[in-house]
Structure formats: structure tokens, C-alpha cells
Amino acid sequence: MKLLKITPRLLWGILLSMIASLLNLYLPLLVRHFINLKQFAWSGLSKKVLLLGGLILIGNLLVSSLSDYLISSEGDRQVRQLRLRLQKQVLRLPQKYFDQQISGNLTSRIINDVNVLRSFLTETIPAVVTGSLTILGTMLITFSLDWKLTLLMLLVFPIDGLVTVPLGKISEVIADQTQSSLAALTGVTSESIKQIKTVKLNKAEEDVFAKNAREINKLYRLSLKGDRIAAMIGPLQSMLSFCLIMAVVLYGTLRVKSGSLSTGTLGAFMMYFFQIIGPINNVALFYSDRKQMLGATRKISEIINETAEETAGKEQLAVAPGSSLLRLDQVSFAYQDLPVLEKVDLEARSGEKIALVGATGAGKTTLANVITRLYPVAAGRISLNGQASTDFSLEQWRGFFSVVLQENTIISGSIRDNLTLGLNRKVTDQELWDALALVRLEEYAKKLPKGLDSLLGESGKQLSGGQRQRMQIARACLRDFKFLLLDEATSNLDADTEKIIMTALDRLKRTKDCGQITIAHRLATIANSDRIYFIKNKTVVASGSHEELLEKVPDYRRYVHEQQLKEKR
């Protein structure tokens, strides 16, 4: 898979860079002519040499500037496209993928690994192409000037290779390990900052610091290894280059004294020698840079090649307005081969309030995730009005549900941003105020300096836990849906506020003629449900009204008794 491409814009940039290199190759010849002049006079050949040299320098500056801009801007453009592609792919990956990942690692791949690709495209490739041209041109010119000095200068290649090739292979391994370590450090750092409140309340600062310190120290040790390699390569190359320069100078001086070599030619040779040192190093480092690029490409390709959810693409199926029936028939689900749900049967109708209850770990939240197709069922069938869920696109299917989760889903941004998240229609301010009034947040929002446009901070840190849950309920109520799914949505509310909001939701249910599916532990929340599904041992063991289950199901009676004891504490 080609993540980065050699485009016409990049080729033009490299071509201009090659022209600049060719201009540089001509400068030592001008210097040679100038040195070999028997006398200087501001006329004749000396004037032409100086003027031509000045024009070459100015031309080189203009061509190099344009080349650098074309190459770097094309790199930025391709990196932008790649990051957009990665972001889009990440958002389309299934939930099970994120269950196995650390968000900081993904962030590092999108940012740091893509930068490695940009560096290879905009720095390594142009440097190798122009460097190769410079080396080839230099060899041709110097051979034409003096083949003996050229052969002496060519000793730089095998000597430089003896140093850079073995050390470069070690650098390649270290670079790959460094990228992985940097991704891990990004992950743990992001996680510790995100969970800082939990860290502080559990007095876990030292534990978290130790975890971060391990990754920092690992990255430090890798950096030291890289520093040792760099510390050896640089001085060794400098020493060898100095020795070769001395050899060229001494041999050239002897040739000048003997009259077999002009002073200008020796000066030109020295300029050419210094001119090819950089390109030689760039070509020598190409192997390790390419390996580092391939390592980054492999990690990015793994993300891109992950099977994404097909959120759209299927034709929208017609759904009759009015009453709807959601059915689960013998639905089973396993997470990493571990059974979580087994042969679940369930029904939910418009205008009806059902509840899913059971002990912690019984599978209630997983059932909600299966209903909304966050997870695919292993067996069985989910349908709406007899139409299989898989016949609908994910986008259309999830549009049938408005979901309020127990966990915090407030995004950084304003009240307006949070209420309109994902809405594909324009919403008036009055609708937003009505939604806030429904959850008793209207007065709070009106007291804020910017009202609906007031910022809530990262993850809604400006709100209390109860306010965050109410904000999520207000968001859910603004959507067009057939079923309202509440997963412990009122767990952070006091009893009086919960009663008011549940009454409002009942009114909303009648107004929109929608069904309501509630997952909760509080008996006050579930007791007035039209039907309760009692989940135990990964399946629905009984269903009916609260009174019917109390009378007929001992396990449910025991569950209710335990909840009553908890609520009295």
C-alpha cells in the first residue's frame, strides 16, 4: 500500500533541487579560473568570472527556495490527506477494536508515525536524488581535471561505508524501538492526565508516576543508545574526512610544486571534496531512514487495513411511521470467545417502557451494545418491524435509537456543541432551551456569560456529575428516534431530580410515540415499567411486570430485596 506518492509537484521540486546542485557543481570551476588568473583586473575574464559566479549564487538561491517550498508543501499536503484518512478510518473502526487499544497509542501513530513518513518524503528522497547527482557530477568533473586526485578522493566512499553501514543497522533497530516506546509513553501519559481525578482520589500519584517513569526511562535508554551511535559516527566521519583532506592537500601541494597541477585545480578539488561530504552521508543514511519509514508505514497500514464498519452504503429502507416493534430472537454474543449473552429473547414496542435488570455483570450493557450494533451478534436475529437489523445500514439503524450512557460522553466545547452533536438537521435556539428545560438545566445555562455558547471544558469538567448526565439526556431528546435507550442514565441524580426527569421522559415517550428501554438498579426507576426483563447467567430468565416477577420469580424477589437494602444505606 502506497501511503505517500511521488506527485508532479514533488518531481518538480526535486528537479529544481537537481538544477541547484548542477549550479553548485559549476562554482568550483569558476574559482579555479579565478585562482589561475595571473593578475586581477576589473575587466576581461576576471570580471566575467565574478559576474557569472554572482549570477549562479543568486540563481541557486532562487531555485533552491522554490524547490524547498514545492517539496515541503507537497509533503504537508500528503501528510494532511493521510491524517484525514487515518482519522476517518479510526472513527469507522468497530467498538471491539478500541476495546483492545490504548487511545494514546493511536494518537501517536496518527501524529508521530506520519511525521516519519513526511520526513522520508520531503527530506530523505530529495537528499538522496540530489546527493547522487552531486556525487556523480563531481566525479565526472574531477576525473576530467585530474584522475589521480580523484582516485584519492574516492577513498571516502569505502571508508565511510565501513563506519556507517554496521552502525546504521544498529540505528535502524533502535529507531524502530524508539517509535514503539514513544507510542507507549504517549498512551500512558494521555491516560494519566485523562484520569487525574481518579488518580488523586485514590492517592495513586506515586503508582502512576512509576508507570510513566518506566516508559520515560525506557525511551531514555533507547535515546542513549542512539546518542552513543551518533557520538561514534560523527567524530569517526570527521576524523576520516580530515585525514583524507590532509592527504589530498599534501598530495596536491606536491603536485603543484612539481608543476603537474595548477593551484586553481587544487582549490577546486578542495571545494568539490567539501561539497560531496554531505551528499555521501545522506546516501549512506538512506538505508536506515528507509527502514524507519517502513516501520512507521507498517504500523499505519495495520490501522488502515483493519476492517471498518459499513456505516453507510446500503440503500435507506422505508420504515412505516407510527408504532414500531423491536425484537431479539435467540440472540447470542461472545467477547473474545467468552460467552456474554446466550439465546436472549426480547421485545420493545413504541409507547412502551421496558427495563433490563439483573446483577452487575449479567450482560445488561452488553445487550444494549448489541441492540445498537456496536457489537455484532454471534447467533440469533435482531429485527425492527420484521426487517432484520443487518438489512439496514449502520447509519440508518443507529438513527432509530437515542442513547444515554452511564459514562461521561460530554465533549470539549460549548453547550450548543454538545446538544447538537451528530444532529443532521438545523436546530433552533428555542429547541435547545426546551431540551435544557426538560432536564432542569435551563436556569443554569442562562446564568452563564455566553448562554448556549458557554464552554464546558474538557469532558465537561465545568459541570457536576448530575449535570453531565442531564446534559446527555437533553442531547438525546433532540434527536429523531424510535427508541430511547437509557443505560444507568439517572444514576448520578438525586431521587427528586430523577423523578422529575423520568416524568418528563415519560411525557416525551408519549409525544414522540417512541419506546423506552431502561437499564437501572434503582427500583423507583424500573418498578413502573410496562415489562421488565430479568437477566441472569447471560440470558433472560423471566419477563413481566414488577408485581408479576415479585410473585413468580424467587431470584427477582431476592434481587429486589438486595436493592432495597442498598437504597436504605
Coordinates of C-alpha atoms in Angstrom, one line a residue:
M1 CA 0.0 0.0 0.0
K2 CA 1.4 3.4 -1.0
L3 CA 0.7 5.8 1.8
L4 CA 2.7 8.6 0.2
K5 CA 3.1 9.3 -3.6
I6 CA 5.6 10.8 -5.9
T7 CA 3.5 13.5 -7.5
P8 CA 4.3 16.0 -10.3
R9 CA 4.7 18.8 -7.7
L10 CA 7.2 16.7 -5.8
L11 CA 9.0 15.8 -9.0
W12 CA 9.2 19.5 -10.0
G13 CA 10.7 20.3 -6.6
I14 CA 13.3 17.5 -6.9
L15 CA 14.1 18.6 -10.5
L16 CA 14.7 22.2 -9.3
S17 CA 16.9 20.8 -6.5
M18 CA 18.9 18.9 -9.1
I19 CA 19.3 22.1 -11.1
A20 CA 20.6 23.9 -8.0
S21 CA 23.0 21.0 -7.4
L22 CA 24.3 21.4 -11.0
L23 CA 24.8 25.1 -10.5
N24 CA 26.8 24.4 -7.4
L25 CA 29.0 22.0 -9.4
Y26 CA 30.0 24.8 -11.7
L27 CA 31.1 27.2 -8.9
P28 CA 34.4 25.4 -8.2
L29 CA 35.3 25.6 -11.9
L30 CA 34.9 29.4 -11.7
V31 CA 37.0 29.6 -8.6
R32 CA 39.7 27.5 -10.4
H33 CA 39.7 30.0 -13.3
F34 CA 39.9 32.9 -10.9
I35 CA 42.8 31.4 -8.9
N36 CA 44.7 30.6 -12.1
L37 CA 44.5 34.2 -13.3
K38 CA 48.0 35.6 -13.5
Q39 CA 46.7 39.0 -12.4
F40 CA 43.4 40.6 -11.3
A41 CA 41.9 43.5 -13.2
W42 CA 38.3 44.7 -13.2
S43 CA 37.9 43.9 -16.8
G44 CA 38.1 41.0 -19.2
L45 CA 38.0 37.4 -17.9
S46 CA 38.1 38.3 -14.1
K47 CA 35.1 40.5 -14.4
K48 CA 33.2 37.8 -16.3
V49 CA 34.1 35.1 -13.7
L50 CA 32.9 37.3 -10.8
L51 CA 29.7 38.3 -12.6
L52 CA 28.9 34.7 -13.6
G53 CA 29.7 33.5 -10.1
G54 CA 27.3 36.1 -8.6
L55 CA 24.5 35.1 -11.1
I56 CA 25.0 31.5 -10.2
L57 CA 24.7 32.2 -6.5
I58 CA 21.6 34.3 -6.9
G59 CA 20.1 31.7 -9.3
N60 CA 20.9 28.9 -6.9
L61 CA 19.2 30.8 -4.0
L62 CA 16.0 31.3 -6.1
V63 CA 15.9 27.8 -7.5
S64 CA 16.6 26.2 -4.1
S65 CA 14.0 28.3 -2.3
L66 CA 11.3 27.4 -4.8
S67 CA 12.5 23.7 -4.7
D68 CA 12.3 23.6 -0.9
Y69 CA 8.8 25.1 -0.9
L70 CA 7.4 22.8 -3.5
I71 CA 8.8 19.7 -1.7
S72 CA 7.8 20.7 1.8
S73 CA 4.3 22.0 0.8
E74 CA 3.7 18.7 -1.1
G75 CA 4.8 16.8 2.0
D76 CA 2.4 18.8 4.1
R77 CA -0.4 18.2 1.7
Q78 CA 0.1 14.4 1.6
V79 CA 0.5 14.3 5.4
R80 CA -2.7 16.2 5.8
Q81 CA -4.5 13.7 3.5
L82 CA -3.0 10.7 5.3
R83 CA -4.0 12.1 8.7
L84 CA -7.5 12.7 7.4
R85 CA -7.6 9.2 6.0
L86 CA -6.4 7.8 9.3
Q87 CA -8.9 9.9 11.4
K88 CA -11.8 8.8 9.2
Q89 CA -10.7 5.1 9.4
V90 CA -10.3 5.2 13.2
L91 CA -13.8 6.7 13.6
R92 CA -15.2 3.8 11.4
L93 CA -13.5 1.0 13.2
P94 CA -15.7 -1.3 15.3
Q95 CA -16.0 -1.0 19.0
K96 CA -14.1 -4.2 19.7
Y97 CA -11.0 -2.7 18.1
F98 CA -11.0 0.2 20.7
D99 CA -11.6 -2.3 23.5
Q100 CA -8.1 -3.7 22.8
Q101 CA -6.3 -0.4 22.2
I102 CA -4.8 2.5 24.3
S103 CA -6.1 5.7 22.8
G104 CA -2.7 7.4 23.3
N105 CA -1.0 4.8 21.1
L106 CA -3.4 5.5 18.3
T107 CA -2.8 9.2 18.7
S108 CA 1.0 8.6 18.5
R109 CA 0.5 6.6 15.3
I110 CA -1.5 9.4 13.7
I111 CA 0.9 12.1 14.7
N112 CA 4.4 10.8 15.2
D113 CA 4.5 7.9 12.7
V114 CA 3.0 10.1 10.0
N115 CA 5.8 12.7 10.7
V116 CA 8.4 9.9 10.0
L117 CA 6.8 9.4 6.6
R118 CA 6.8 13.1 5.9
S119 CA 10.5 13.3 6.7
F120 CA 11.3 10.5 4.4
L121 CA 9.3 12.0 1.5
T122 CA 10.4 15.6 1.9
E123 CA 14.0 15.2 3.2
T124 CA 15.4 11.7 2.6
I125 CA 14.2 11.2 -1.0
P126 CA 15.2 14.6 -2.3
A127 CA 18.5 14.5 -0.5
V128 CA 19.4 11.1 -1.9
V129 CA 18.4 12.1 -5.5
T130 CA 20.3 15.4 -5.5
G131 CA 23.1 13.9 -3.5
S132 CA 23.6 11.1 -6.0
L133 CA 23.6 13.7 -8.8
T134 CA 26.1 15.8 -6.9
I135 CA 28.4 12.8 -6.4
L136 CA 28.1 11.7 -10.0
G137 CA 28.7 15.2 -11.4
T138 CA 31.6 15.8 -9.0
M139 CA 33.3 12.5 -10.1
L140 CA 32.9 13.3 -13.8
I141 CA 34.3 16.8 -13.4
T142 CA 37.2 15.9 -11.1
F143 CA 38.2 13.0 -13.4
S144 CA 38.4 15.4 -16.3
L145 CA 40.5 17.7 -14.1
D146 CA 42.9 15.2 -12.6
W147 CA 42.2 11.5 -12.3
K148 CA 44.9 10.8 -9.7
L149 CA 43.5 13.3 -7.2
T150 CA 40.0 11.9 -8.0
L151 CA 41.0 8.4 -7.1
L152 CA 42.4 9.6 -3.8
M153 CA 39.2 11.5 -3.1
L154 CA 37.2 8.3 -3.9
L155 CA 38.7 6.6 -0.9
V156 CA 36.0 8.5 1.2
F157 CA 33.3 6.0 -0.1
P158 CA 34.6 2.7 1.2
I159 CA 36.0 4.3 4.4
D160 CA 32.7 6.0 5.1
G161 CA 30.8 2.8 4.3
L162 CA 32.9 0.8 6.8
V163 CA 31.7 3.2 9.5
T164 CA 28.1 3.9 8.6
V165 CA 26.8 0.5 7.3
P166 CA 27.3 -1.6 10.5
L167 CA 26.3 1.3 12.8
G168 CA 23.4 2.2 10.6
K169 CA 21.9 -1.3 11.0
I170 CA 22.1 -0.8 14.8
S171 CA 20.5 2.6 14.4
E172 CA 17.6 1.1 12.4
V173 CA 16.7 -1.3 15.2
I174 CA 17.0 1.5 17.8
A175 CA 14.8 3.8 15.7
D176 CA 12.0 1.2 15.4
Q177 CA 12.1 0.5 19.2
T178 CA 12.1 4.3 19.8
Q179 CA 8.9 4.7 17.8
S180 CA 7.1 1.9 19.7
S181 CA 8.4 3.3 23.0
L182 CA 7.2 6.8 22.1
A183 CA 3.7 5.5 21.3
A184 CA 3.6 3.7 24.6
L185 CA 4.7 6.8 26.5
T186 CA 2.1 8.9 24.7
G187 CA -0.6 6.3 25.7
V188 CA 0.2 6.2 29.4
T189 CA 0.7 10.0 29.7
S190 CA -2.6 10.6 28.0
E191 CA -4.4 8.1 30.2
S192 CA -2.9 9.5 33.5
I193 CA -4.0 13.1 32.6
K194 CA -7.4 11.9 31.5
Q195 CA -7.9 10.0 34.7
I196 CA -6.3 12.6 37.0
K197 CA -9.3 12.9 39.3
T198 CA -9.4 9.1 39.9
V199 CA -5.6 9.2 40.5
K200 CA -5.9 11.9 43.1
L201 CA -8.9 10.4 44.9
N202 CA -7.1 7.0 45.1
K203 CA -3.8 8.6 46.2
A204 CA -2.2 6.8 43.3
E205 CA 0.1 9.6 42.2
E206 CA 3.2 7.5 43.0
D207 CA 1.8 4.4 41.2
V208 CA 1.0 6.4 38.1
F209 CA 4.3 8.3 38.2
A210 CA 6.1 4.9 38.5
K211 CA 4.3 3.6 35.4
N212 CA 5.1 6.8 33.4
A213 CA 8.7 6.8 34.7
R214 CA 9.2 3.2 33.4
E215 CA 8.2 4.3 29.9
I216 CA 10.3 7.5 30.2
N217 CA 13.3 5.6 31.3
K218 CA 12.8 3.0 28.6
L219 CA 12.7 5.8 26.0
Y220 CA 15.8 7.4 27.7
R221 CA 17.8 4.2 27.5
L222 CA 16.9 3.9 23.8
S223 CA 17.9 7.6 23.3
L224 CA 21.2 7.0 25.0
K225 CA 21.9 4.0 22.6
G226 CA 21.1 6.3 19.7
D227 CA 23.4 9.0 21.2
R228 CA 26.2 6.5 21.5
I229 CA 25.9 5.5 17.9
A230 CA 25.7 9.2 16.8
A231 CA 28.7 10.0 19.0
M232 CA 30.7 7.4 17.2
I233 CA 29.6 8.1 13.7
G234 CA 30.1 11.9 13.7
P235 CA 33.6 12.0 15.1
L236 CA 34.7 9.0 13.1
Q237 CA 33.5 10.5 9.9
S238 CA 35.1 13.9 10.8
M239 CA 38.4 12.2 11.6
L240 CA 38.4 10.2 8.4
S241 CA 37.3 13.2 6.3
F242 CA 40.1 15.3 7.9
C243 CA 42.7 12.6 7.1
L244 CA 41.5 12.4 3.5
I245 CA 41.6 16.2 3.3
M246 CA 45.2 16.3 4.6
A247 CA 46.1 13.5 2.1
V248 CA 44.5 15.5 -0.8
V249 CA 46.2 18.7 0.3
L250 CA 49.6 17.2 0.8
Y251 CA 49.5 15.2 -2.4
G252 CA 48.1 18.2 -4.3
T253 CA 50.7 20.5 -2.9
L254 CA 53.5 18.2 -4.0
R255 CA 51.9 18.1 -7.5
V256 CA 51.6 22.0 -7.5
K257 CA 55.3 22.3 -6.6
S258 CA 56.3 19.9 -9.3
G259 CA 54.2 21.8 -11.8
S260 CA 52.0 18.9 -12.7
L261 CA 48.9 20.5 -11.1
S262 CA 47.7 24.2 -11.0
T263 CA 46.9 25.9 -7.8
G264 CA 43.4 26.6 -9.1
T265 CA 42.7 22.9 -9.8
L266 CA 43.8 22.1 -6.2
G267 CA 41.4 24.7 -4.9
A268 CA 38.6 23.4 -7.0
F269 CA 39.3 19.9 -5.8
M270 CA 39.0 21.0 -2.2
M271 CA 35.7 22.7 -2.8
Y272 CA 34.4 19.6 -4.5
F273 CA 35.6 17.4 -1.7
F274 CA 33.7 19.5 0.9
Q275 CA 30.7 19.7 -1.4
I276 CA 30.2 15.9 -1.6
I277 CA 30.7 15.1 2.1
G278 CA 27.1 15.9 2.9
P279 CA 25.6 14.0 -0.1
I280 CA 27.7 11.0 0.7
N281 CA 26.4 10.9 4.3
N282 CA 22.8 11.3 3.1
V283 CA 23.2 8.4 0.7
A284 CA 24.8 6.3 3.4
L285 CA 21.9 7.0 5.8
F286 CA 19.3 6.2 3.2
Y287 CA 19.1 2.6 4.2
S288 CA 18.4 3.3 7.9
D289 CA 16.0 6.1 7.1
R290 CA 14.1 3.8 4.7
K291 CA 13.9 1.1 7.4
Q292 CA 12.5 3.6 9.9
M293 CA 9.9 4.7 7.3
L294 CA 8.9 1.1 6.6
G295 CA 8.4 0.6 10.3
A296 CA 6.1 3.6 10.5
T297 CA 4.3 2.5 7.3
R298 CA 3.7 -0.9 8.8
K299 CA 2.0 0.5 11.9
I300 CA -0.1 2.9 9.9
S301 CA -1.1 0.2 7.4
E302 CA -2.2 -2.0 10.2
I303 CA -4.8 0.6 11.2
I304 CA -5.9 1.3 7.6
N305 CA -6.2 -2.4 6.8
E306 CA -8.4 -3.1 9.9
T307 CA -12.0 -4.0 8.8
A308 CA -14.1 -0.9 9.3
E309 CA -17.8 -0.7 10.0
E310 CA -20.0 -0.2 6.9
T311 CA -21.9 2.8 8.4
A312 CA -23.4 3.7 5.0
G313 CA -23.5 2.4 1.5
K314 CA -26.8 0.4 1.8
E315 CA -29.9 2.0 0.4
Q316 CA -32.2 3.5 3.0
L317 CA -35.0 1.2 3.8
A318 CA -38.5 2.5 4.1
V319 CA -39.9 2.3 7.7
A320 CA -43.6 2.8 8.2
P321 CA -44.4 5.7 10.5
G322 CA -46.2 5.0 13.8
S323 CA -45.8 2.1 16.1
S324 CA -42.6 0.1 15.9
L325 CA -41.6 -3.4 17.2
L326 CA -38.0 -4.2 18.1
R327 CA -37.4 -8.0 18.5
L328 CA -34.4 -10.0 19.6
D329 CA -34.8 -13.7 18.8
Q330 CA -32.3 -16.2 20.3
V331 CA -29.5 -13.6 20.3
S332 CA -26.1 -14.7 21.5
F333 CA -22.9 -12.8 21.8
A334 CA -19.3 -13.7 22.8
Y335 CA -16.4 -11.4 23.6
Q336 CA -13.1 -13.0 22.7
D337 CA -14.7 -16.4 22.7
L338 CA -16.1 -15.8 26.2
P339 CA -19.9 -16.1 26.1
V340 CA -21.6 -12.9 27.4
L341 CA -25.2 -13.4 26.1
E342 CA -26.9 -16.7 25.3
K343 CA -30.2 -17.1 23.4
V344 CA -31.8 -13.8 24.5
D345 CA -35.4 -13.2 23.5
L346 CA -36.8 -9.6 24.0
E347 CA -39.5 -7.3 22.6
A348 CA -39.8 -3.5 22.8
R349 CA -42.7 -1.5 21.3
S350 CA -43.5 2.1 20.6
G351 CA -45.2 3.8 23.6
E352 CA -43.9 1.1 25.9
K353 CA -41.4 1.3 28.7
I354 CA -39.3 -1.8 29.3
A355 CA -36.5 -2.3 31.8
L356 CA -33.5 -4.6 31.8
V357 CA -32.4 -5.6 35.3
G358 CA -30.0 -8.0 36.8
A359 CA -26.9 -8.2 38.9
T360 CA -23.7 -6.5 37.9
G361 CA -22.0 -8.4 35.1
A362 CA -25.3 -10.1 34.0
G363 CA -24.9 -8.6 30.5
K364 CA -27.3 -5.7 30.5
T365 CA -25.0 -3.1 29.0
T366 CA -23.7 -5.6 26.5
L367 CA -27.3 -6.2 25.5
A368 CA -27.7 -2.5 24.8
N369 CA -24.5 -2.5 22.8
V370 CA -25.7 -5.5 20.7
I371 CA -29.1 -3.8 20.1
T372 CA -27.4 -0.7 18.7
R373 CA -25.0 -2.9 16.8
L374 CA -21.8 -1.7 18.5
Y375 CA -21.1 -5.4 18.6
P376 CA -22.2 -8.0 16.0
V377 CA -24.3 -10.9 17.3
A378 CA -22.8 -14.3 17.2
A379 CA -26.1 -16.0 16.6
G380 CA -29.8 -15.1 16.5
R381 CA -31.6 -12.2 14.9
I382 CA -32.5 -8.6 15.7
S383 CA -35.3 -7.0 13.8
L384 CA -37.4 -3.9 13.5
N385 CA -41.0 -4.5 12.3
G386 CA -39.9 -7.8 11.0
Q387 CA -37.0 -6.4 9.0
A388 CA -33.5 -7.8 10.0
S389 CA -31.2 -5.3 11.5
T390 CA -28.4 -6.2 9.1
D391 CA -30.7 -5.2 6.2
F392 CA -30.3 -1.6 7.4
S393 CA -27.1 0.4 7.1
L394 CA -25.5 1.1 10.4
E395 CA -26.1 4.8 9.9
Q396 CA -29.9 4.2 9.5
W397 CA -30.1 1.6 12.2
R398 CA -28.4 3.7 14.9
G399 CA -30.6 6.5 13.9
F400 CA -33.5 4.5 15.3
F401 CA -32.0 4.9 18.8
S402 CA -31.2 7.8 21.1
V403 CA -28.8 6.5 23.7
V404 CA -27.8 7.9 27.1
L405 CA -24.9 6.1 28.7
Q406 CA -23.8 6.0 32.3
E407 CA -20.3 7.1 31.5
N408 CA -19.5 10.7 30.7
T409 CA -19.9 11.5 27.0
I410 CA -19.6 15.3 27.2
I411 CA -17.2 16.6 24.6
S412 CA -14.9 19.6 25.0
G413 CA -16.8 22.6 23.5
S414 CA -19.9 24.6 24.2
I415 CA -23.4 23.6 25.5
R416 CA -24.6 24.1 21.9
D417 CA -21.8 21.8 20.5
N418 CA -22.8 19.1 23.0
L419 CA -26.6 19.3 22.4
T420 CA -26.3 19.3 18.6
L421 CA -23.6 16.5 18.5
G422 CA -24.3 14.3 15.4
L423 CA -27.6 16.0 14.5
N424 CA -28.1 16.2 10.7
R425 CA -30.6 19.0 10.9
K426 CA -30.7 22.6 11.9
V427 CA -31.8 23.2 15.5
T428 CA -33.3 26.5 16.7
D429 CA -32.2 28.1 20.0
Q430 CA -35.7 27.6 21.3
E431 CA -35.4 23.8 20.8
L432 CA -32.1 23.8 22.7
W433 CA -33.6 25.8 25.6
D434 CA -36.6 23.5 25.6
A435 CA -34.3 20.4 25.9
L436 CA -32.4 22.1 28.7
A437 CA -35.7 22.9 30.5
L438 CA -36.8 19.3 30.2
V439 CA -33.8 18.2 32.3
R440 CA -33.8 21.3 34.6
L441 CA -30.7 22.9 33.2
E442 CA -32.2 25.9 31.6
E443 CA -31.7 28.2 34.6
Y444 CA -28.1 27.1 35.0
A445 CA -27.3 27.8 31.3
K446 CA -29.0 31.2 31.4
K447 CA -26.7 32.3 34.3
L448 CA -23.6 31.6 32.2
P449 CA -22.0 34.6 30.5
K450 CA -22.4 33.2 27.0
G451 CA -25.5 31.1 27.5
L452 CA -25.7 28.3 24.9
D453 CA -22.2 29.1 23.7
S454 CA -20.6 28.8 27.1
L455 CA -17.7 26.4 27.1
L456 CA -17.9 23.3 29.3
G457 CA -14.2 22.3 29.4
E458 CA -12.6 19.0 28.6
S459 CA -15.1 16.2 29.1
G460 CA -17.5 18.8 30.6
K461 CA -15.4 19.4 33.7
Q462 CA -17.3 22.6 34.3
L463 CA -20.4 20.5 35.1
S464 CA -21.2 18.3 38.1
G465 CA -21.8 14.6 37.6
G466 CA -25.5 15.0 37.7
Q467 CA -25.4 18.0 35.3
R468 CA -23.4 16.0 32.8
Q469 CA -25.9 13.2 32.9
R470 CA -28.8 15.7 32.4
M471 CA -26.9 17.3 29.5
Q472 CA -26.6 13.9 27.8
I473 CA -30.4 13.3 28.3
A474 CA -31.1 16.7 26.8
R475 CA -28.9 15.8 23.8
A476 CA -30.8 12.5 23.4
C477 CA -34.2 14.2 23.4
L478 CA -33.3 16.4 20.5
R479 CA -32.8 13.5 18.1
D480 CA -35.4 11.8 15.9
F481 CA -35.6 8.3 17.2
K482 CA -37.9 5.3 17.7
F483 CA -36.4 4.0 20.9
L484 CA -34.8 5.9 23.8
L485 CA -32.2 3.7 25.5
L486 CA -31.1 4.7 29.0
D487 CA -28.1 2.9 30.5
E488 CA -28.0 3.9 34.1
A489 CA -28.7 7.4 32.8
T490 CA -30.0 8.7 36.1
S491 CA -27.6 7.1 38.5
N492 CA -25.9 10.4 39.4
L493 CA -29.2 12.2 40.1
D494 CA -30.8 12.7 43.4
A495 CA -34.2 11.0 43.9
D496 CA -36.3 14.2 43.4
T497 CA -34.5 15.2 40.2
E498 CA -34.7 11.7 38.9
K499 CA -38.4 11.6 39.5
I500 CA -38.9 14.9 37.6
I501 CA -36.7 13.8 34.7
M502 CA -38.3 10.3 34.4
T503 CA -41.8 12.0 34.4
A504 CA -40.5 14.3 31.6
L505 CA -39.2 11.3 29.7
D506 CA -42.5 9.5 30.0
R507 CA -44.1 12.6 28.5
L508 CA -41.6 12.7 25.7
K509 CA -42.3 9.0 25.1
R510 CA -45.9 9.7 24.6
T511 CA -45.2 12.8 22.5
K512 CA -42.8 11.0 20.1
D513 CA -44.6 7.7 20.3
C514 CA -41.3 6.0 21.0
G515 CA -40.3 3.1 23.1
Q516 CA -38.1 3.4 26.1
I517 CA -35.5 0.8 27.2
T518 CA -34.1 1.4 30.6
I519 CA -31.1 -0.2 32.3
A520 CA -31.1 0.7 36.0
H521 CA -30.7 -0.6 39.5
R522 CA -33.0 1.8 41.4
L523 CA -36.3 0.2 42.0
A524 CA -38.1 3.6 41.6
T525 CA -36.7 3.8 38.0
I526 CA -37.8 0.3 36.9
A527 CA -40.9 -0.5 39.0
N528 CA -43.4 1.3 36.8
S529 CA -42.1 -0.3 33.6
D530 CA -44.7 -2.0 31.4
R531 CA -42.4 -5.0 31.2
I532 CA -39.2 -6.0 33.0
Y533 CA -36.7 -8.4 31.6
F534 CA -34.7 -10.1 34.4
I535 CA -31.2 -11.2 33.2
K536 CA -29.2 -13.8 34.9
N537 CA -26.5 -16.2 33.8
K538 CA -26.1 -14.4 30.4
T539 CA -29.8 -14.8 29.4
V540 CA -33.3 -13.5 30.1
V541 CA -34.7 -15.9 32.7
A542 CA -38.1 -14.1 33.2
S543 CA -40.1 -11.2 32.0
G544 CA -43.3 -9.4 33.1
S545 CA -44.4 -6.5 35.3
H546 CA -42.7 -5.7 38.6
E547 CA -45.6 -7.3 40.6
E548 CA -45.7 -10.5 38.4
L549 CA -41.9 -11.1 38.8
L550 CA -42.1 -10.5 42.5
E551 CA -44.7 -13.1 42.8
K552 CA -43.4 -15.8 40.4
V553 CA -39.6 -15.4 40.3
P554 CA -37.6 -16.0 43.5
D555 CA -34.4 -14.8 42.0
Y556 CA -36.0 -11.5 41.1
R557 CA -37.5 -11.2 44.6
R558 CA -34.1 -11.7 46.1
Y559 CA -32.6 -9.1 43.7
V560 CA -35.3 -6.6 44.7
H561 CA -34.6 -7.2 48.4
E562 CA -30.9 -6.7 47.9
Q563 CA -31.6 -3.4 46.1
Q564 CA -33.9 -2.2 48.8
L565 CA -31.2 -2.8 51.4
K566 CA -28.6 -0.9 49.3
E567 CA -31.0 2.1 48.8
K568 CA -31.7 2.3 52.6
R569 CA -28.0 2.6 53.4

